[in-house]
Short mmCIF file of C-alpha atoms and ligand atoms in Angstrom, two decimals:
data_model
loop_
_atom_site.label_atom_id
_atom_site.label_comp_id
_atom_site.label_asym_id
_atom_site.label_seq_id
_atom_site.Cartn_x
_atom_site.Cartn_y
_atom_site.Cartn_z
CA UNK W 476 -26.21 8.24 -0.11
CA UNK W 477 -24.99 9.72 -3.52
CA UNK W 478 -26.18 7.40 -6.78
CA UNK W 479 -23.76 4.82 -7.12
CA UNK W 480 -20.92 6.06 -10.00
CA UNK W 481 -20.15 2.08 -10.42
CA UNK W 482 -23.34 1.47 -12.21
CA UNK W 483 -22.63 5.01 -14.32
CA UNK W 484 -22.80 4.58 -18.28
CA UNK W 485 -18.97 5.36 -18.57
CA UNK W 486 -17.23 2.30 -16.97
CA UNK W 487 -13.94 3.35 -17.03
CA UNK W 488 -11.42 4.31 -14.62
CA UNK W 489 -7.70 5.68 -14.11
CA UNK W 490 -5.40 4.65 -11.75
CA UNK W 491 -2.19 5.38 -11.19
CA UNK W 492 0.20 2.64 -9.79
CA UNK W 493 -1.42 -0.35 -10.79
CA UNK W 494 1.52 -2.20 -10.94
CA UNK W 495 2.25 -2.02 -7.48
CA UNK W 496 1.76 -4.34 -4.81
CA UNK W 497 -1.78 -2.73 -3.64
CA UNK W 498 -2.12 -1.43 -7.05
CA UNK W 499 -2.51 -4.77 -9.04
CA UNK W 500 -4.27 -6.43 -6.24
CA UNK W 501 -6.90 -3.56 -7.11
CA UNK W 502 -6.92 -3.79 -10.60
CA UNK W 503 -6.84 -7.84 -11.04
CA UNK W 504 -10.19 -7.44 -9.05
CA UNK W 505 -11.88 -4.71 -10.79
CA UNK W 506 -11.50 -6.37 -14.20
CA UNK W 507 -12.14 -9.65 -12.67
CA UNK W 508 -15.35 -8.59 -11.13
CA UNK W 509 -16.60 -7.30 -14.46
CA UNK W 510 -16.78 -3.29 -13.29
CA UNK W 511 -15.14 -1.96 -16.72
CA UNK W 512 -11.89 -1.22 -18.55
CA UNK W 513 -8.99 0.19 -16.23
CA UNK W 514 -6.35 2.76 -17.81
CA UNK W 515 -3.20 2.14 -15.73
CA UNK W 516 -0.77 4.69 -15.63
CA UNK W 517 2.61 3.55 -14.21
CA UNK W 518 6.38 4.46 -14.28
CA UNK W 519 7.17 0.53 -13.78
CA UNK W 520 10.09 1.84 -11.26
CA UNK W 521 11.86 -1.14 -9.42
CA UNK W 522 8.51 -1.49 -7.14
CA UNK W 523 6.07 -1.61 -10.21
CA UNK W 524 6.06 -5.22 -11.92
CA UNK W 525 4.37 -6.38 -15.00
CA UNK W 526 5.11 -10.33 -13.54
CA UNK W 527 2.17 -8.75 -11.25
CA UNK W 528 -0.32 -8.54 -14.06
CA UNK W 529 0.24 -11.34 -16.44
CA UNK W 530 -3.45 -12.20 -17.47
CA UNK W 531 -4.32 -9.08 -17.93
CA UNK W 532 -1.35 -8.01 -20.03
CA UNK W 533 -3.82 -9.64 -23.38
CA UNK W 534 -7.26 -8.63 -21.95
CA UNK W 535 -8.92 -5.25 -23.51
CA UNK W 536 -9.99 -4.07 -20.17
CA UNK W 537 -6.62 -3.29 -19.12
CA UNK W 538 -5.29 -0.46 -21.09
CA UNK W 539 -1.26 -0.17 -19.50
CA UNK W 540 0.47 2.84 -19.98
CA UNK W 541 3.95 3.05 -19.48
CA UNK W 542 4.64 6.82 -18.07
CA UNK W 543 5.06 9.73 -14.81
CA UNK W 544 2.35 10.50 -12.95
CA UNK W 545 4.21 13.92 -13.14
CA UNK W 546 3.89 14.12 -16.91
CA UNK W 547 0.79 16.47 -16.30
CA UNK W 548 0.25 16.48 -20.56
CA UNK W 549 0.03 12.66 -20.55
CA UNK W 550 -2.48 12.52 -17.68
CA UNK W 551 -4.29 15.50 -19.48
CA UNK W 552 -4.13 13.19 -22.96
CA UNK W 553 -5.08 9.88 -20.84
CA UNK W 554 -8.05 11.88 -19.35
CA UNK W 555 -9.64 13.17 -22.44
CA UNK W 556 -9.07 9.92 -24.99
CA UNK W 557 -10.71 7.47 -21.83
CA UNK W 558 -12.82 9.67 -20.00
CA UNK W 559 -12.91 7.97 -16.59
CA UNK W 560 -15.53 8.67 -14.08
CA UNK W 561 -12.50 7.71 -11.70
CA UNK W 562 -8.67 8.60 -10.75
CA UNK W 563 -7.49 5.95 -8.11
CA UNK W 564 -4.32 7.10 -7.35
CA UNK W 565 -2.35 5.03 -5.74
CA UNK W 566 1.24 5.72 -7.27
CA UNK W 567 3.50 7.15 -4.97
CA UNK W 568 6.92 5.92 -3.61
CA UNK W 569 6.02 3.35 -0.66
CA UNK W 570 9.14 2.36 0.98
CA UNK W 571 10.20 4.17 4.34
CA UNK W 572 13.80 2.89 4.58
CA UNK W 573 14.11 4.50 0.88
CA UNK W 574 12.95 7.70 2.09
CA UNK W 575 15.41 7.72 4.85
CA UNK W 576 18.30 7.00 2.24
CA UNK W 577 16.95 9.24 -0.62
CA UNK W 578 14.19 11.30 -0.18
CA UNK W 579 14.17 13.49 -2.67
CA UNK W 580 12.14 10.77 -4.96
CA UNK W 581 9.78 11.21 -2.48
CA UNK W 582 9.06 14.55 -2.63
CA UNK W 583 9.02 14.41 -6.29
CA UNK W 584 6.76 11.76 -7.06
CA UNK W 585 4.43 11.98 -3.92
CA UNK W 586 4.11 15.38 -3.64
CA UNK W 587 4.79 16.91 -7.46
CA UNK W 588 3.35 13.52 -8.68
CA UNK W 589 0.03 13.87 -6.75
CA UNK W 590 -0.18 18.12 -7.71
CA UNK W 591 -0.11 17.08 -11.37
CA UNK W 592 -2.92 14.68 -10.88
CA UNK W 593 -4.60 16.58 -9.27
CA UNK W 594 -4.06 19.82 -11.76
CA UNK W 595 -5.25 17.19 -15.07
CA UNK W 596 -7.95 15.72 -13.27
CA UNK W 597 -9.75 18.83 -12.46
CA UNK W 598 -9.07 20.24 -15.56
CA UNK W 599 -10.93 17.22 -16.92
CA UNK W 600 -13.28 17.57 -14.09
CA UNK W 601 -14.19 20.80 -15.38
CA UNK W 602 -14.93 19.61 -18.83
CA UNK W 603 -17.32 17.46 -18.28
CA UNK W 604 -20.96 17.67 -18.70
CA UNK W 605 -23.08 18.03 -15.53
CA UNK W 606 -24.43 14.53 -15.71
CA UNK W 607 -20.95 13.13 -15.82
CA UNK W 608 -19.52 15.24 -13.65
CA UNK W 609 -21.85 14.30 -10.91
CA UNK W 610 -20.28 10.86 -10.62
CA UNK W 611 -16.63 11.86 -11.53
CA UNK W 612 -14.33 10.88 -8.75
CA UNK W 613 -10.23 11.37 -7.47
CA UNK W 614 -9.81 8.82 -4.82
CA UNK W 615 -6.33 9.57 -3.13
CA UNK W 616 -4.69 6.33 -1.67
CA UNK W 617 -2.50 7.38 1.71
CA UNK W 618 -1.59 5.94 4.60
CA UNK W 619 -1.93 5.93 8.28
CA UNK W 620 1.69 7.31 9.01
CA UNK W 621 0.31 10.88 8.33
CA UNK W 622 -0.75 10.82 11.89
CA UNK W 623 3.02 9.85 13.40
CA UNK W 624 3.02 7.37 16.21
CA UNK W 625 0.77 6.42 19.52
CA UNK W 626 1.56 5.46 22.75
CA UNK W 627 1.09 2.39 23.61
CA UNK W 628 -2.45 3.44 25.77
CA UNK W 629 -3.24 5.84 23.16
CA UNK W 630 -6.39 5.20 21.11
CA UNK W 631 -6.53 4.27 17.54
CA UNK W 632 -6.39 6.74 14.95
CA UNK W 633 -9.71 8.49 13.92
CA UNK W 634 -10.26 10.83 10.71
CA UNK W 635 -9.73 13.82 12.81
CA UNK W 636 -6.14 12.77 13.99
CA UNK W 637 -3.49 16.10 13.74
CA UNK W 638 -1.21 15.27 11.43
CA UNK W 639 2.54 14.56 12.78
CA UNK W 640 4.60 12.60 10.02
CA UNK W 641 7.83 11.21 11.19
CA UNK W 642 9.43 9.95 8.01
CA UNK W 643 10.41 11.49 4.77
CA UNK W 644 7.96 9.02 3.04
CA UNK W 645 5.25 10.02 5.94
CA UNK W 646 5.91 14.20 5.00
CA UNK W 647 5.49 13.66 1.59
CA UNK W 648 2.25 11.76 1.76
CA UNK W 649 1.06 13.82 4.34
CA UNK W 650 1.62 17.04 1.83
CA UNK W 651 -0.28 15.04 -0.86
CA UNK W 652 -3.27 14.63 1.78
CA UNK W 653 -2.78 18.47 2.45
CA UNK W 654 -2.88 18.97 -1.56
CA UNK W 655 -6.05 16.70 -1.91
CA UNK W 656 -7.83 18.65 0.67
CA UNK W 657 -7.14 22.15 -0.61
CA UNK W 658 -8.20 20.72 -4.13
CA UNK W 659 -11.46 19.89 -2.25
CA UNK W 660 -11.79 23.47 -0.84
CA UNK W 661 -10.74 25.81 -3.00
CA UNK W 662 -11.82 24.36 -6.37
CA UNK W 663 -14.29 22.04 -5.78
CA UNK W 664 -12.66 18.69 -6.79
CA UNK W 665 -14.76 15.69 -6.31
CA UNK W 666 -11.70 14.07 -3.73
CA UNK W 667 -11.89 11.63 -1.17
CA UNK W 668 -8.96 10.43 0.87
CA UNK W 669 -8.53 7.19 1.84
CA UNK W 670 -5.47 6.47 5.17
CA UNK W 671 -4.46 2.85 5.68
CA UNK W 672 -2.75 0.71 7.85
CA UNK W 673 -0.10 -2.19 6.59
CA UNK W 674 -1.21 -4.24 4.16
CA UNK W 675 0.31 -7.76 3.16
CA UNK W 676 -0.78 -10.02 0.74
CA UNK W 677 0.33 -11.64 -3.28
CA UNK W 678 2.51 -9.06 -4.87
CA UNK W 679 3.96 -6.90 -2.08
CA UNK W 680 8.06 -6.50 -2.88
CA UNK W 681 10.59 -7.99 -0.54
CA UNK W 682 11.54 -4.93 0.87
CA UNK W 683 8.78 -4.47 3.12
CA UNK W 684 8.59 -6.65 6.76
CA UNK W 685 6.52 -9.84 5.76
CA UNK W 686 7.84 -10.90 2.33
CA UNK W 687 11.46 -9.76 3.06
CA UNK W 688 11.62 -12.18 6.02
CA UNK W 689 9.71 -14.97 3.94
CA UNK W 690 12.17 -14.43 1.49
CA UNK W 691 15.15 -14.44 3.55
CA UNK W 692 13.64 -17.22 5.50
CA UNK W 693 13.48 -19.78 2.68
CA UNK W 694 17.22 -18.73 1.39
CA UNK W 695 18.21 -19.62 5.54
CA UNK W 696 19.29 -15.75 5.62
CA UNK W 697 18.95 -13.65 8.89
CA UNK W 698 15.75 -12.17 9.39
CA UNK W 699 16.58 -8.48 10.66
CA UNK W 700 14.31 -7.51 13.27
CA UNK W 701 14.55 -3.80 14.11
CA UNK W 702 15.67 -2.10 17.44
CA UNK W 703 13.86 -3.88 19.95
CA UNK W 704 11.10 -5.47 17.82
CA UNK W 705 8.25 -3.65 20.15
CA UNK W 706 7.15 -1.68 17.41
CA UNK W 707 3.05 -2.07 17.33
CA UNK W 708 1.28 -2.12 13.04
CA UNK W 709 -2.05 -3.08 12.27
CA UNK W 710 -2.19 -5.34 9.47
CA UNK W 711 -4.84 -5.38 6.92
CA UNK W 712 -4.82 -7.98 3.89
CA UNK W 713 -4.61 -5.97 0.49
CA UNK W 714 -7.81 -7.52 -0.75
CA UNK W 715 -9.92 -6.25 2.53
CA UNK W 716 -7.86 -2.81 1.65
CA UNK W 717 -9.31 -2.97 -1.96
CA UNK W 718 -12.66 -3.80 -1.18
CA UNK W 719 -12.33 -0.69 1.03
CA UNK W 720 -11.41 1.39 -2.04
CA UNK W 721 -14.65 -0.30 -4.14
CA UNK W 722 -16.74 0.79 -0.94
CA UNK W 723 -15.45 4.58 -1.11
CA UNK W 724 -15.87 4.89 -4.25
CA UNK W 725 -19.17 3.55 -4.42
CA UNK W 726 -20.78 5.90 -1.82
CA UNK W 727 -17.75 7.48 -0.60
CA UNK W 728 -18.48 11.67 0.75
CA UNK W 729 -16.43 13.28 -1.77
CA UNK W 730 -14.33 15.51 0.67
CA UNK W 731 -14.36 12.97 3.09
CA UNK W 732 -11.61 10.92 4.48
CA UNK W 733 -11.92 7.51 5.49
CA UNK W 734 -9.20 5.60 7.35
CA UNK W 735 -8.99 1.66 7.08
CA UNK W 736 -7.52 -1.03 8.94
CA UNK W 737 -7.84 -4.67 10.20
CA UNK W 738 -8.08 -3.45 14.36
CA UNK W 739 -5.20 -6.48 14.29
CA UNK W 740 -2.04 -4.66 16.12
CA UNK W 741 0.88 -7.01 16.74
CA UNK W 742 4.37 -6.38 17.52
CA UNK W 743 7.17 -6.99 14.89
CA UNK W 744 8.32 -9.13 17.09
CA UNK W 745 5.02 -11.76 17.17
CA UNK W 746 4.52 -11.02 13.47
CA UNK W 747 8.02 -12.31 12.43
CA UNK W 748 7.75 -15.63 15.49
CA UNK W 749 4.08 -16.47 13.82
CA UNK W 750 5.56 -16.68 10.21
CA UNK W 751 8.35 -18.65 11.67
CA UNK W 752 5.55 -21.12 13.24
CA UNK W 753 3.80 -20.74 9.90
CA UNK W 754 7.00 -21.70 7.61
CA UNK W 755 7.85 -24.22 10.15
CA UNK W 756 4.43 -26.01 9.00
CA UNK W 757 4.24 -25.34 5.13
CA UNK W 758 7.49 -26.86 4.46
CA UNK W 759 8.31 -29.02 6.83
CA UNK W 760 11.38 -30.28 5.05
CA UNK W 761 13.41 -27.26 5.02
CA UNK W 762 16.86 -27.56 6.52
CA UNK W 763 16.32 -23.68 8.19
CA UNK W 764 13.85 -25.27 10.70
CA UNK W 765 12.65 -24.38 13.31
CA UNK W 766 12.67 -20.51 11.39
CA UNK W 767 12.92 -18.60 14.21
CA UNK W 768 16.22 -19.44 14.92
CA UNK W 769 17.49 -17.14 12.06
CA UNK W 770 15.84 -14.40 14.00
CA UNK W 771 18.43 -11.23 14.42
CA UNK W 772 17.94 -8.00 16.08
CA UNK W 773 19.86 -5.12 14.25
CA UNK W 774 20.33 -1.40 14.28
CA UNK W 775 16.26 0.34 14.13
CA UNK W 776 15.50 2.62 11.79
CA UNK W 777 16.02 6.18 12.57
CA UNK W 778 12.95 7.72 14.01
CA UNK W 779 11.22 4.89 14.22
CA UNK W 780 7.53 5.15 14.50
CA UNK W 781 6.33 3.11 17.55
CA UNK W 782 2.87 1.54 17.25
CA UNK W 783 0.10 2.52 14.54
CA UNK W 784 -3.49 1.59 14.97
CA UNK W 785 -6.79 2.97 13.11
CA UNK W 786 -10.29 3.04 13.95
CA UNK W 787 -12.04 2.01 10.97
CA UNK W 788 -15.38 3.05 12.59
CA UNK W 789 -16.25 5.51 10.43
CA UNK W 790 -16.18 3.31 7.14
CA UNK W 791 -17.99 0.60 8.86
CA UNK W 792 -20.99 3.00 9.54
CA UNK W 793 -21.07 4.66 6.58
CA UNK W 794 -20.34 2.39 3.88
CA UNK W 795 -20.77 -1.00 5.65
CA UNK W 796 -17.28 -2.05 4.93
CA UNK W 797 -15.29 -5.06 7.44
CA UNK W 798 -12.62 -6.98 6.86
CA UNK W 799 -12.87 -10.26 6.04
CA UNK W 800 -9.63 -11.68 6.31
CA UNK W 801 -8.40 -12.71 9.75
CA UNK W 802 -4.21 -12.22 10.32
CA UNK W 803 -4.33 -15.81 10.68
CA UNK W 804 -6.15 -16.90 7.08
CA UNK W 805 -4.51 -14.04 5.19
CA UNK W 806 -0.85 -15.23 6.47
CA UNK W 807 -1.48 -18.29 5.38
CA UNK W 808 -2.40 -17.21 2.10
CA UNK W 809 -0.01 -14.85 1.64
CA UNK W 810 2.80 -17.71 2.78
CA UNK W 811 1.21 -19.94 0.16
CA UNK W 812 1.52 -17.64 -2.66
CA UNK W 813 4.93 -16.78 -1.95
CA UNK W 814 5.47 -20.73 -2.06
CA UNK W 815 3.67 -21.08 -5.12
CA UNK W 816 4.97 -18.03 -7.14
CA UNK W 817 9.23 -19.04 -6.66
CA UNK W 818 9.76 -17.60 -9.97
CA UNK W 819 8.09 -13.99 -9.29
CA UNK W 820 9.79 -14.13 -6.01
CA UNK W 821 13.81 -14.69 -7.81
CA UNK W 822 12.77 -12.29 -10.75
CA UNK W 823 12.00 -9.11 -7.99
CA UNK W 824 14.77 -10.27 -5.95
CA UNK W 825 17.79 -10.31 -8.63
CA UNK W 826 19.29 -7.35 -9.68
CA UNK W 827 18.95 -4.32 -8.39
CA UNK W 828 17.01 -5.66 -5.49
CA UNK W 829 20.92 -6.77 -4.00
CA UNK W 830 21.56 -3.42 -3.98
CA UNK W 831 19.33 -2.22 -1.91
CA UNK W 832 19.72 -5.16 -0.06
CA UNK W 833 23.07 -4.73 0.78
CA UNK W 834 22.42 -0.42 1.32
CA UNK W 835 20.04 -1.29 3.98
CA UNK W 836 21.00 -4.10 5.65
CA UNK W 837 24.82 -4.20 5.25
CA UNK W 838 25.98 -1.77 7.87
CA UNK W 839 23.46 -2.81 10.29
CA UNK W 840 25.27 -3.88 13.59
CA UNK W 841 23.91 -7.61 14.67
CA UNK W 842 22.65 -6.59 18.99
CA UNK W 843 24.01 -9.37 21.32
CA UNK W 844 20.40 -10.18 22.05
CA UNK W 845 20.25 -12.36 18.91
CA UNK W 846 18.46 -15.09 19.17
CA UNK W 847 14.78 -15.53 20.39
CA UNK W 848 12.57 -18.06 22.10
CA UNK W 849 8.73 -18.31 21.59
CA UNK W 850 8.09 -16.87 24.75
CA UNK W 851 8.90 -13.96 23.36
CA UNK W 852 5.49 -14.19 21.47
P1 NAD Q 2195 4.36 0.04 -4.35
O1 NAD Q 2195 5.65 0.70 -4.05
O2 NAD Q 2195 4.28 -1.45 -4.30
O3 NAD Q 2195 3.85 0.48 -5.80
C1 NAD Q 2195 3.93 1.79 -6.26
C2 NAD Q 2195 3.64 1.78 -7.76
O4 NAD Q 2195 3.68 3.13 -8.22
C3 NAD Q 2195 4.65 1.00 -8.58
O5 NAD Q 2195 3.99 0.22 -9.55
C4 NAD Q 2195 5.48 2.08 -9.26
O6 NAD Q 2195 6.03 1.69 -10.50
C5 NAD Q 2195 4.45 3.19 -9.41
N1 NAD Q 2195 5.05 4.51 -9.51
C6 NAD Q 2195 6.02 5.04 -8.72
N2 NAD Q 2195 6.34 6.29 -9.15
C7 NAD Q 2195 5.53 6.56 -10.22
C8 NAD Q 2195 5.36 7.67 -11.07
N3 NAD Q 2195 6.10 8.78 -10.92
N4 NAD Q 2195 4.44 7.60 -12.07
C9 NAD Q 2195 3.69 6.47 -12.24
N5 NAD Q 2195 3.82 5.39 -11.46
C10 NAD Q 2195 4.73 5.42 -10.46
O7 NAD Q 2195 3.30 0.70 -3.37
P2 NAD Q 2195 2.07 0.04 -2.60
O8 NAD Q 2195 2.55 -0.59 -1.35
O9 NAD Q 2195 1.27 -0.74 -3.57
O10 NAD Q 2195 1.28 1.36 -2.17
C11 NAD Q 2195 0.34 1.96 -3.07
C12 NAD Q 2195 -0.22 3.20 -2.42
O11 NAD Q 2195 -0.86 2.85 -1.20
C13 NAD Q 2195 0.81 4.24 -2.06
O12 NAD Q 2195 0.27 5.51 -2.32
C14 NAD Q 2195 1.03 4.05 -0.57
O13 NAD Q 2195 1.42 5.26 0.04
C15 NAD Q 2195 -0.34 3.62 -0.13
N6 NAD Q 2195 -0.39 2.75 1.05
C16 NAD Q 2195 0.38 1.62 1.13
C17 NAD Q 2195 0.27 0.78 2.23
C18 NAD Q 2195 1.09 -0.49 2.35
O14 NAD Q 2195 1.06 -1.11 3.41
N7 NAD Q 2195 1.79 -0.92 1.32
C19 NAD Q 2195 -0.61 1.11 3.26
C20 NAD Q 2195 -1.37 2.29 3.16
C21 NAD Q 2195 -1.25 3.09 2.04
O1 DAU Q 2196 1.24 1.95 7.80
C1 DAU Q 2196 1.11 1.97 6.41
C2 DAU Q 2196 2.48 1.90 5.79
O2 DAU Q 2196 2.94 0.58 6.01
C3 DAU Q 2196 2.50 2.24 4.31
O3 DAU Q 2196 2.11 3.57 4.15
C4 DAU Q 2196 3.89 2.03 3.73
O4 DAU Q 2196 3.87 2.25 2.33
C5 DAU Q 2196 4.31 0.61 4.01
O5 DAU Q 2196 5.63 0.41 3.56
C6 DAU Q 2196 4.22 0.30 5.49
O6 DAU Q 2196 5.22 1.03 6.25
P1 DAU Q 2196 6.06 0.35 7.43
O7 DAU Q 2196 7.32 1.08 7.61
O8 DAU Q 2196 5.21 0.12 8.62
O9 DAU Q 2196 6.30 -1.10 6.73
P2 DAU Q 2196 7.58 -2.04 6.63
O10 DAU Q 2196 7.12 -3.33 6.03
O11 DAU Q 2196 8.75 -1.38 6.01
O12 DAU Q 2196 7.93 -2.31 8.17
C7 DAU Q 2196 6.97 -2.84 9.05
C8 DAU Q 2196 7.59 -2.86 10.43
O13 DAU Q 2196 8.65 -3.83 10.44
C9 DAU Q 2196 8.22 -1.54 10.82
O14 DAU Q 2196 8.03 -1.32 12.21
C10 DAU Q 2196 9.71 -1.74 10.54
C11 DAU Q 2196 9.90 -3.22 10.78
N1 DAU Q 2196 10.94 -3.87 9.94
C12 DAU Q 2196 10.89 -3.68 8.61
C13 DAU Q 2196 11.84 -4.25 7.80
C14 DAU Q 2196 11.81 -4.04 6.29
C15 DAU Q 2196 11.91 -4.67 10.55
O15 DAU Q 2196 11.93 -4.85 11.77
N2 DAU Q 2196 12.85 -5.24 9.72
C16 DAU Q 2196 12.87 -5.04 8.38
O16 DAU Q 2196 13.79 -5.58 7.70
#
């Protein structure tokens, strides 16, 4: 096992994102831990939120810089003033309905975004002496969708996978894996890749499943189940996911990748009935109940990916990493903070939030199947 870079004399680190859903999750617990001062380099686009990092907006730890991952000068700048012995790169655009409806933003920031980090921080990499460039690290956040969809006998994802992304958002991470690992090859750079399955948790924007429908669940408003509501994910809670990160780049293989997940697949379908149950019980005095009945199946998404699932093997056995979180205990958190944090909840959802709202969901036909019974769990 390499010497651990945590305990290194130059406890700083880079990441990009960090005010993202999984992104400020990560950061809030680095600084809270007491592992060192975090530069965090984001674009605050409508996904990145400074609501998300409130008491650490006055702490000197956290160093926020408001700028493009693509700005390769800045990164060189932020590299050389700081010198991190870390880049945890996690900005990217996240959203696959987005990429359906515009992907060029994509391609720009996930694939152009991740070359220029890469291009700074081995440039940096480069310039360091040997002692610090034995710990230096670029840990590359990505998901599972690089490796397309399973059937549903299949087996879980593994680290040796083919590629076979089915979404513009999928292709464009997938070509930022493809750019990590050439880095790795042909130059040397100290990479390591990590692919994960859905995360939930505090902070994730209501565009994605869980906090759209808790969102559109305490307004009364349909909850839009796609296509048939079949579709298999395997949820993680972000804080298992960030641990994950702290594990990998702890003792991580540089050139390795490491996939994580919860080994919790569910349907759409059971995730959406379960947070009905779940809403059902936390406020028992809302007029919607019972929640499921706002349950709608509309149009799917095109090229819908079917089921995901990921062996996480690999970074159990190495690096001793499990989840903690059961679906059950980190719903009900998650729930909870969305009930205790109204206020974050209307600020991300005013604005330009309708917009999208109504771009996604407006010209979605309503199926005839359109209401649900628990049986359906
Ligand atoms: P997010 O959309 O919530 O946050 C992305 C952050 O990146 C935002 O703060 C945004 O402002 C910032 N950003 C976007 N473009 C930028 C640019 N050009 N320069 C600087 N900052 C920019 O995303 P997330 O869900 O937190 O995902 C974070 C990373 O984890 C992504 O790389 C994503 O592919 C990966 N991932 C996400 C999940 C998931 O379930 N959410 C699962 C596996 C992997
Ligand atoms: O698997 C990891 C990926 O998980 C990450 O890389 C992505 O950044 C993240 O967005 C997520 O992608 P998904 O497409 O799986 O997540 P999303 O929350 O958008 O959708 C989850 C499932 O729920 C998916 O099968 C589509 C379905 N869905 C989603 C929305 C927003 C609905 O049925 N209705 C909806 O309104």
């Amino acid at each position: 096992m390499l010497e651990s870079p945590i305990s290194s004399n130059s406890p700083c680190i880079l990441v990009t994102g960090g005010a993202g859903f999984i992104g400020s999750n990560f950061v809030l617990n680095w600084i809270a831990s007491g592992k060192g001062r975090v530069v965090n380099l984001d674009l605050l686009t409508y996904a990145g939120n400074l609501g998300n990092l409130g008491p650490l907006l006055e702490n000197p730890d956290h160093i926020l810089v408001h700028g493009d991952i693509c700005d390769r000068g800045l990164v060189g700048e932020l590299l050389l003033e700081h010198r991190p012995w870390a880049v945890v790169h996690f900005a990217a655009e996240s959203h696959v309905d987005r990429s359906i409806r515009g992907p060029e933003a994509f391609l720009k920031t996930n694939i152009e975004g991740t070359f220029s980090m890469l291009q700074a921080s081995l440039e940096h990499f480069r310039s360091l002496p040997p002692h610090e460039a034995r710990h230096f690290r670029f840990l590359h956040v990505s998901t599972d969708e690089v490796y397309g969809t399973l059937a549903p006998d299949e087996p879980p994802f593994h680290e040796k996978t083919p590629f076979a992304p089915n979404s513009p958002y999928a292709a464009s991470k997938a070509a930022s894996d493809h750019l990590v690992r050439a880095w790795v090859h042909t130059y040397g750079m100290p990479a390591i890749i990590t692919n994960c399955s859905n995360n939930y948790g505090p902070f994730q924007f209501p565009e994605k499943l869980l906090p759209l429908m808790i969102v559109n669940a305490l307004a009364g408003k349909p909850l839009p189940v796609y296509g048939d509501g079949q579709q298999v994910r395997d949820w993680l809670y972000v804080i298992d996911h960030c641990r994950a990160i702290e594990a990998v780049l702890k003792a991580g293989r540089t050139g390795e990748t490491y996939n994580v997940g919860g080994s919790n697949q569910q349907t759409n379908l059971t995730v959406v009935l379960t947070l009905c149950d779940l809403l059902d019980e936390l406020v028992p005095g809302s007029r919607y109940r019972p929640h499921q009945q706002l349950i709608r199946f509309v149009d799917d998404r095109p090229g819908h990916d079917r089921r995901y699932a990921i062996d996480a093997g690999k970074l159990e056995r190495e690096l001793g990493w499990k989840a903690e979180e059961t679906f059950s205990s980190g719903l009900r958190k998650t729930v909870q903070w969305y009930l205790d944090n109204q206020v974050w909840m209307e600020e991300v959802t005013s604005g330009s939030y309708q917009k999208w709202v109504s771009a996604n969901y407006g010209d979605r036909a309503i199926s005839e199947r359109s209401t649900v019974t628990a049986s359906a769990k």
